[in-house]
Short mmCIF file of C-alpha atoms in Angstrom, two decimals:
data_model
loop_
_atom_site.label_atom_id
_atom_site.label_comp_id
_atom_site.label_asym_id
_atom_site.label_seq_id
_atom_site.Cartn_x
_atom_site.Cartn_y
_atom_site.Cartn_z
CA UNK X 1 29.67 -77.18 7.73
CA UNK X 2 27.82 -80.03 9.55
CA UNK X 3 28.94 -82.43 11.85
CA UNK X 4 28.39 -85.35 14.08
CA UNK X 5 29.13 -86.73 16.93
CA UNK X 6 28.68 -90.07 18.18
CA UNK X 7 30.92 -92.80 21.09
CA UNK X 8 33.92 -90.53 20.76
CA UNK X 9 33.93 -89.93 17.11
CA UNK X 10 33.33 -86.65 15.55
CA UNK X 11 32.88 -86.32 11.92
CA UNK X 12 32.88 -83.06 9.89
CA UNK X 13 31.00 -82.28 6.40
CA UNK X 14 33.54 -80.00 4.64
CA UNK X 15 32.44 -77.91 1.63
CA UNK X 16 34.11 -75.08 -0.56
CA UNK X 17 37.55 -73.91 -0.60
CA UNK X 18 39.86 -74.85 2.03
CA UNK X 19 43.15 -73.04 2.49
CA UNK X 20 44.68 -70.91 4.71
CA UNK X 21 41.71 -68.06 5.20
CA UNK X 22 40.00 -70.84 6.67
CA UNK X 23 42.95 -73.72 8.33
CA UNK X 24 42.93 -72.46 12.02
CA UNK X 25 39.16 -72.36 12.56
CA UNK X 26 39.24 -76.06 11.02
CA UNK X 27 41.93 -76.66 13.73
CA UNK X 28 40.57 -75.26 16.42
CA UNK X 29 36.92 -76.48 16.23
CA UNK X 30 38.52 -79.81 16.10
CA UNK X 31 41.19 -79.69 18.50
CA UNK X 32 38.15 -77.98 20.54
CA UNK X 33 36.24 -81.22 20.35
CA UNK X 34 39.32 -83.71 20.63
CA UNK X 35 40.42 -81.66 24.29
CA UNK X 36 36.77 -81.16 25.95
CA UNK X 37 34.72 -83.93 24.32
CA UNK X 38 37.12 -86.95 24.49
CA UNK X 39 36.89 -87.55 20.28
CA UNK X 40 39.49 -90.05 19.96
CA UNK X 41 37.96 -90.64 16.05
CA UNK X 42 37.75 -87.82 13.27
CA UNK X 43 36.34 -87.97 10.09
CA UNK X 44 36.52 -85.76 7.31
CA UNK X 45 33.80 -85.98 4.73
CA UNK X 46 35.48 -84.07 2.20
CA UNK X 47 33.07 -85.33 -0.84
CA UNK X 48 31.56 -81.31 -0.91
CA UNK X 49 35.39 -79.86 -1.10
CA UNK X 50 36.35 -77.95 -4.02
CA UNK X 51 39.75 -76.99 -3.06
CA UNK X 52 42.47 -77.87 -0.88
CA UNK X 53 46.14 -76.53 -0.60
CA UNK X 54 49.00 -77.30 1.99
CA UNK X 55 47.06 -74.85 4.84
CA UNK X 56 44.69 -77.41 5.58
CA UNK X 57 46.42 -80.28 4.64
CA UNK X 58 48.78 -78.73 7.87
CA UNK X 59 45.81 -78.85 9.52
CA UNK X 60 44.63 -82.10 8.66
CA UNK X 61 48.78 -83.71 9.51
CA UNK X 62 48.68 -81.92 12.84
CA UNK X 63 45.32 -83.67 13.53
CA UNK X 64 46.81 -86.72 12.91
CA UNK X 65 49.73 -86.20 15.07
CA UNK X 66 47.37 -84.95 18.09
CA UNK X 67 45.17 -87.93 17.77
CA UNK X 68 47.85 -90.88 17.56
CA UNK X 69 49.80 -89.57 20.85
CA UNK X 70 46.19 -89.94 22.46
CA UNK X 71 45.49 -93.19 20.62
CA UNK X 72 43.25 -92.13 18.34
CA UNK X 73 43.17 -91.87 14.44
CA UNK X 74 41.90 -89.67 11.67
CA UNK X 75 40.05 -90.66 8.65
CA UNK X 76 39.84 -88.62 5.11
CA UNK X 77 35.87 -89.73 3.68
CA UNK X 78 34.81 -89.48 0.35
CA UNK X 79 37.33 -87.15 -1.22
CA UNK X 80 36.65 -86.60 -4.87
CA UNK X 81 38.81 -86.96 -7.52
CA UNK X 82 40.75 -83.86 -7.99
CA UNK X 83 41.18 -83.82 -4.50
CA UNK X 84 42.78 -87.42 -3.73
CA UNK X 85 45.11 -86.20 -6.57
CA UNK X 86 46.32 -83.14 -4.37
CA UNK X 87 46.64 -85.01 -1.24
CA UNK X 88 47.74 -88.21 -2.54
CA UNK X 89 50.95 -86.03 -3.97
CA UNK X 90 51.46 -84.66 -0.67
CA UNK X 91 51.82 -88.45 0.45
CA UNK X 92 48.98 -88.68 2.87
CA UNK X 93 47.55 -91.51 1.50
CA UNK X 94 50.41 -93.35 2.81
CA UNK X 95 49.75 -92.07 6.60
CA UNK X 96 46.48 -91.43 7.23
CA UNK X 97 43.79 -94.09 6.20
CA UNK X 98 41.53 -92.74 3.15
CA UNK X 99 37.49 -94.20 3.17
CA UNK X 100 34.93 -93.87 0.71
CA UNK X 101 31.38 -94.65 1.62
CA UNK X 102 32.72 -96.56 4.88
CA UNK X 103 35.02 -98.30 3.16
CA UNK X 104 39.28 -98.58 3.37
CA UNK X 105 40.35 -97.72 0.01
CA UNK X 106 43.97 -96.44 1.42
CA UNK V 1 51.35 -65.96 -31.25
CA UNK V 2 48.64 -64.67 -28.59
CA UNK V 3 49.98 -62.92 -25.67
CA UNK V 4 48.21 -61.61 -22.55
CA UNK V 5 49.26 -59.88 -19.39
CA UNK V 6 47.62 -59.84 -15.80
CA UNK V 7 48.51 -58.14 -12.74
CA UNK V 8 47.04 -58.30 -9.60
CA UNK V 9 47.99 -56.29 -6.74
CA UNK V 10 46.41 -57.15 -2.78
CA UNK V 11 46.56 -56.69 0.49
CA UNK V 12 48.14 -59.78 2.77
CA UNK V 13 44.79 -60.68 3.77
CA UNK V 14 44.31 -64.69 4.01
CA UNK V 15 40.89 -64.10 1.82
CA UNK V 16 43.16 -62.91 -1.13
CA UNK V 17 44.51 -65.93 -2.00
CA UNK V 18 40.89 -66.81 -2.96
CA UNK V 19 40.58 -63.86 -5.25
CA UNK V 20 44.48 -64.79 -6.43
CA UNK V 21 42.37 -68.09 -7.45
CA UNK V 22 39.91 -66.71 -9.01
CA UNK V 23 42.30 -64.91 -11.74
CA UNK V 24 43.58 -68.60 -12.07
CA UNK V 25 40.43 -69.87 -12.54
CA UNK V 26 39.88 -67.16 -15.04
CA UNK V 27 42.57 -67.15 -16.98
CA UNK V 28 42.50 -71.02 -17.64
CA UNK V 29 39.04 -70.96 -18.81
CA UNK V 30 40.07 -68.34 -20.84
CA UNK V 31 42.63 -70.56 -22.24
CA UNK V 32 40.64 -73.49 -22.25
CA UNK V 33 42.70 -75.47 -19.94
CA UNK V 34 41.84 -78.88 -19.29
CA UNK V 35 40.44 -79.41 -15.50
CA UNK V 36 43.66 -80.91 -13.99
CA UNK V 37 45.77 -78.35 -15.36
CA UNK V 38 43.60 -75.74 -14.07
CA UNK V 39 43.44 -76.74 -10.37
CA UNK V 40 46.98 -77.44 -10.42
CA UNK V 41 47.50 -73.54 -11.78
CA UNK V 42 45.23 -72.92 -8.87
CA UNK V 43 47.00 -74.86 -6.31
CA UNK V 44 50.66 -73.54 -7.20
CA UNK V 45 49.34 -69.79 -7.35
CA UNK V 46 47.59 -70.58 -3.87
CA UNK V 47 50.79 -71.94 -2.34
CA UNK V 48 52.83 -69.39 -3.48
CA UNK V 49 50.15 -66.06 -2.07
CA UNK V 50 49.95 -68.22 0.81
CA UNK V 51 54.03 -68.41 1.27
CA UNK V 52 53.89 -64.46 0.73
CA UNK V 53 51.42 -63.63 3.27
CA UNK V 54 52.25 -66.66 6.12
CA UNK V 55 56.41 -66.82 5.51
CA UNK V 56 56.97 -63.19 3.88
CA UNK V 57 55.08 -60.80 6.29
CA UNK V 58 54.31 -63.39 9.21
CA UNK V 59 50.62 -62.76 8.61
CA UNK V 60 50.66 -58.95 9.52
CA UNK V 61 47.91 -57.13 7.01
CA UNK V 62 48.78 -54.18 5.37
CA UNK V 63 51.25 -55.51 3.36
CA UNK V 64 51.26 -56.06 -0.61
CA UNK V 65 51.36 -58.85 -2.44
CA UNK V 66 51.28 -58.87 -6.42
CA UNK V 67 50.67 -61.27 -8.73
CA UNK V 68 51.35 -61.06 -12.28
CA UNK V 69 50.36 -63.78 -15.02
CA UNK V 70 51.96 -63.76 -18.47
CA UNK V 71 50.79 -65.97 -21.74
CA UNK V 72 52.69 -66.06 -24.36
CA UNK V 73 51.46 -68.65 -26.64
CA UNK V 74 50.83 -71.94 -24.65
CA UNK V 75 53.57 -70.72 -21.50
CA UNK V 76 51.91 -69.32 -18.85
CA UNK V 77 54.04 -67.51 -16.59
CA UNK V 78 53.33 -67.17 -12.42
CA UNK V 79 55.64 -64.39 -10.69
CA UNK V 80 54.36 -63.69 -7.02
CA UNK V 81 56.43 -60.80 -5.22
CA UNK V 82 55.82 -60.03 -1.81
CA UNK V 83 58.35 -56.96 0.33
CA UNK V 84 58.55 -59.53 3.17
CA UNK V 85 61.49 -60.30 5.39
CA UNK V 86 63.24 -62.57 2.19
CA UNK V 87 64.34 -66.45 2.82
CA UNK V 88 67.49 -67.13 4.91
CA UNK V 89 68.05 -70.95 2.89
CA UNK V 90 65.68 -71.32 -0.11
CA UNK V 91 66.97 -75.27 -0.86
CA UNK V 92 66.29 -75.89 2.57
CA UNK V 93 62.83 -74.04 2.26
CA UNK V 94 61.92 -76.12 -0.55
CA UNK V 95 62.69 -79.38 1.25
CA UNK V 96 59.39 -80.98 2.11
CA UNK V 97 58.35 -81.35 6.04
CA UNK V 98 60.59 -77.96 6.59
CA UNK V 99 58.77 -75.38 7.68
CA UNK V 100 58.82 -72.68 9.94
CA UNK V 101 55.67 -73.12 11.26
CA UNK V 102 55.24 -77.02 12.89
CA UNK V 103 51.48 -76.88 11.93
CA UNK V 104 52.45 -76.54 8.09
CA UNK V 105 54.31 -79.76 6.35
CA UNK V 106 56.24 -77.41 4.61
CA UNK V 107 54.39 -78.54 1.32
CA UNK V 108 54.34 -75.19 -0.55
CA UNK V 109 56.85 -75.45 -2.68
CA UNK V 110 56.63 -79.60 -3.20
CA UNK V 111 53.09 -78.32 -4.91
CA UNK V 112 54.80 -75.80 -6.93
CA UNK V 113 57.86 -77.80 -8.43
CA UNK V 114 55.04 -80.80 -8.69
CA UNK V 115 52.34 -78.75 -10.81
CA UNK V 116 54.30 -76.65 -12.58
CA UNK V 117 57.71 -77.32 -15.32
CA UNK V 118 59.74 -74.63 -13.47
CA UNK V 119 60.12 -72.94 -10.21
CA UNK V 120 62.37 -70.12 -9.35
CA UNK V 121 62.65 -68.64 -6.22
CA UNK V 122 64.97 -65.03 -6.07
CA UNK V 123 65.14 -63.62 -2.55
CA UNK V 124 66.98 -61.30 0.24
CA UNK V 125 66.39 -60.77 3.66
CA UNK V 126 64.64 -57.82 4.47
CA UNK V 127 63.89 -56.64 1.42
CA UNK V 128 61.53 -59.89 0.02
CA UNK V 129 60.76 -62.79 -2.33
CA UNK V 130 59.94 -63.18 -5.66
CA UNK V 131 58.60 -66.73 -6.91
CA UNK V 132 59.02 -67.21 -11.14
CA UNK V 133 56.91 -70.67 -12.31
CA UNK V 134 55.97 -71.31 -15.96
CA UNK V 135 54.21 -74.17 -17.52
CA UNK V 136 53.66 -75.30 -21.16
CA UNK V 137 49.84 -75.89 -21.68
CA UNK V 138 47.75 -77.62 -23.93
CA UNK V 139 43.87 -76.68 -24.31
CA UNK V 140 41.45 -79.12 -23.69
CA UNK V 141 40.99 -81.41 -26.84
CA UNK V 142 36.96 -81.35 -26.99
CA UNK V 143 36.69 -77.76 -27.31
CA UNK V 144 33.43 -76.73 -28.69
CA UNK V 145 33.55 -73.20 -30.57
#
């Protein structure tokens, strides 16, 4: 996994399978980052993910939830198709805003 | 009609549910199942291991999980038992945003009943849980033999 950080936004490359084997270190190395390093902006570049059930999308709500009470936001980058599917059924298109190279698309 | 039977039996270890996948993945290339069918298999077997080993034994290891997958013709069949501490109130289980755990969106089952054309769910407290889903398939149309 790599990831940047730059004015208070951190953005994460995901790749493989994510699901609940993996869901707390993905929470933790973000919360991590959002309670020592001030990130008030997270992106995840999910264009490498192959899977995704409701363990990370957890993950990926509670984020959400963190960052708005401290006034920040999440973003979901690049997600490929199969993907968008799962989480747009899930409804999270409708709360959390969806980009694909840099661009709204949600 | 072609039938087929697999059982797999695991330890509650979070990196099972990967290996529960990869029988999914298996089995529907087997079958020749076109891509969206096959990650929704995926995702509905995942959800349901997942419940087993999070909900059923509270994410203690040593515990067994089985998963057995039936085909008989074009119905594949899902039943995931786990020996866990059972459901109090499976309807209000299988409401979405309930959950027993405030990090989860209580999405499990929503997945299940979504990718799948039934969903049972048989359970008793104390002694475990027992998730039934079937599906009628259809093999991909550009099949190259």
């Amino acid at each position: 996994m790599q990831k940047h950080i730059a004015q208070q936004t951190l953005t994460l490359y995901l790749s493989g399978e994510l699901d609940m084997s993996n869901a707390d270190d993905l929470k933790t190395l973000i919360d991590r980052d959002i309670d020592r390093k001030r990130i008030r902006t997270v992106i995840l570049d999910l264009s490498a993910v192959s899977f995704i059930d409701s363990s990370a999308l957890g993950v990926i709500l509670g984020r959400y939830k963190k960052l708005l009470a401290l006034g920040g936001k999440i973003q979901i980058a690049n997600a490929p198709p199969h993907i968008y599917r799962i989480l747009s059924i899930s409804g999270l298109p409708g709360i959390i805003e969806f980009i694909s190279d840099g661009k709204e698309i949600s | 009609m072609k039938t087929n039977r697999l059982s797999l039996t695991f330890t509650s270890l979070p990196e099972n549910v990967l290996i529960a996948r990869m029988l999914a993945s298996s089995v529907g290339a087997q079958l020749d199942l076109p891509m969206n069918d096959l990650e929704e298999l995926k995702v509905a077997i995942s959800e349901a291991v997942s419940n087993a080993i999070i909900h059923g034994y509270a994410n203690k290891p040593n515990n067994t999980v089985t998963l057995e997958i039936d085909i008989i013709g074009d119905i594949i069949t899902v039943r995931v038992h786990d020996t866990g501490c059972g459901i109090e109130d499976i309807p209000q289980a299988m409401q979405a945003s309930f959950s027993t755990d405030p990090e989860r969106m209580g999405l499990g089952f929503v997945f299940m009943k979504s990718f799948m054309d039934t969903l049972d769910v048989a359970s008793e407290i104390g002694r475990g849980t027992t998730v039934l889903m079937t599906k009628t398939y259809h093999s991909s149309p550009h099949t190259s033999h």
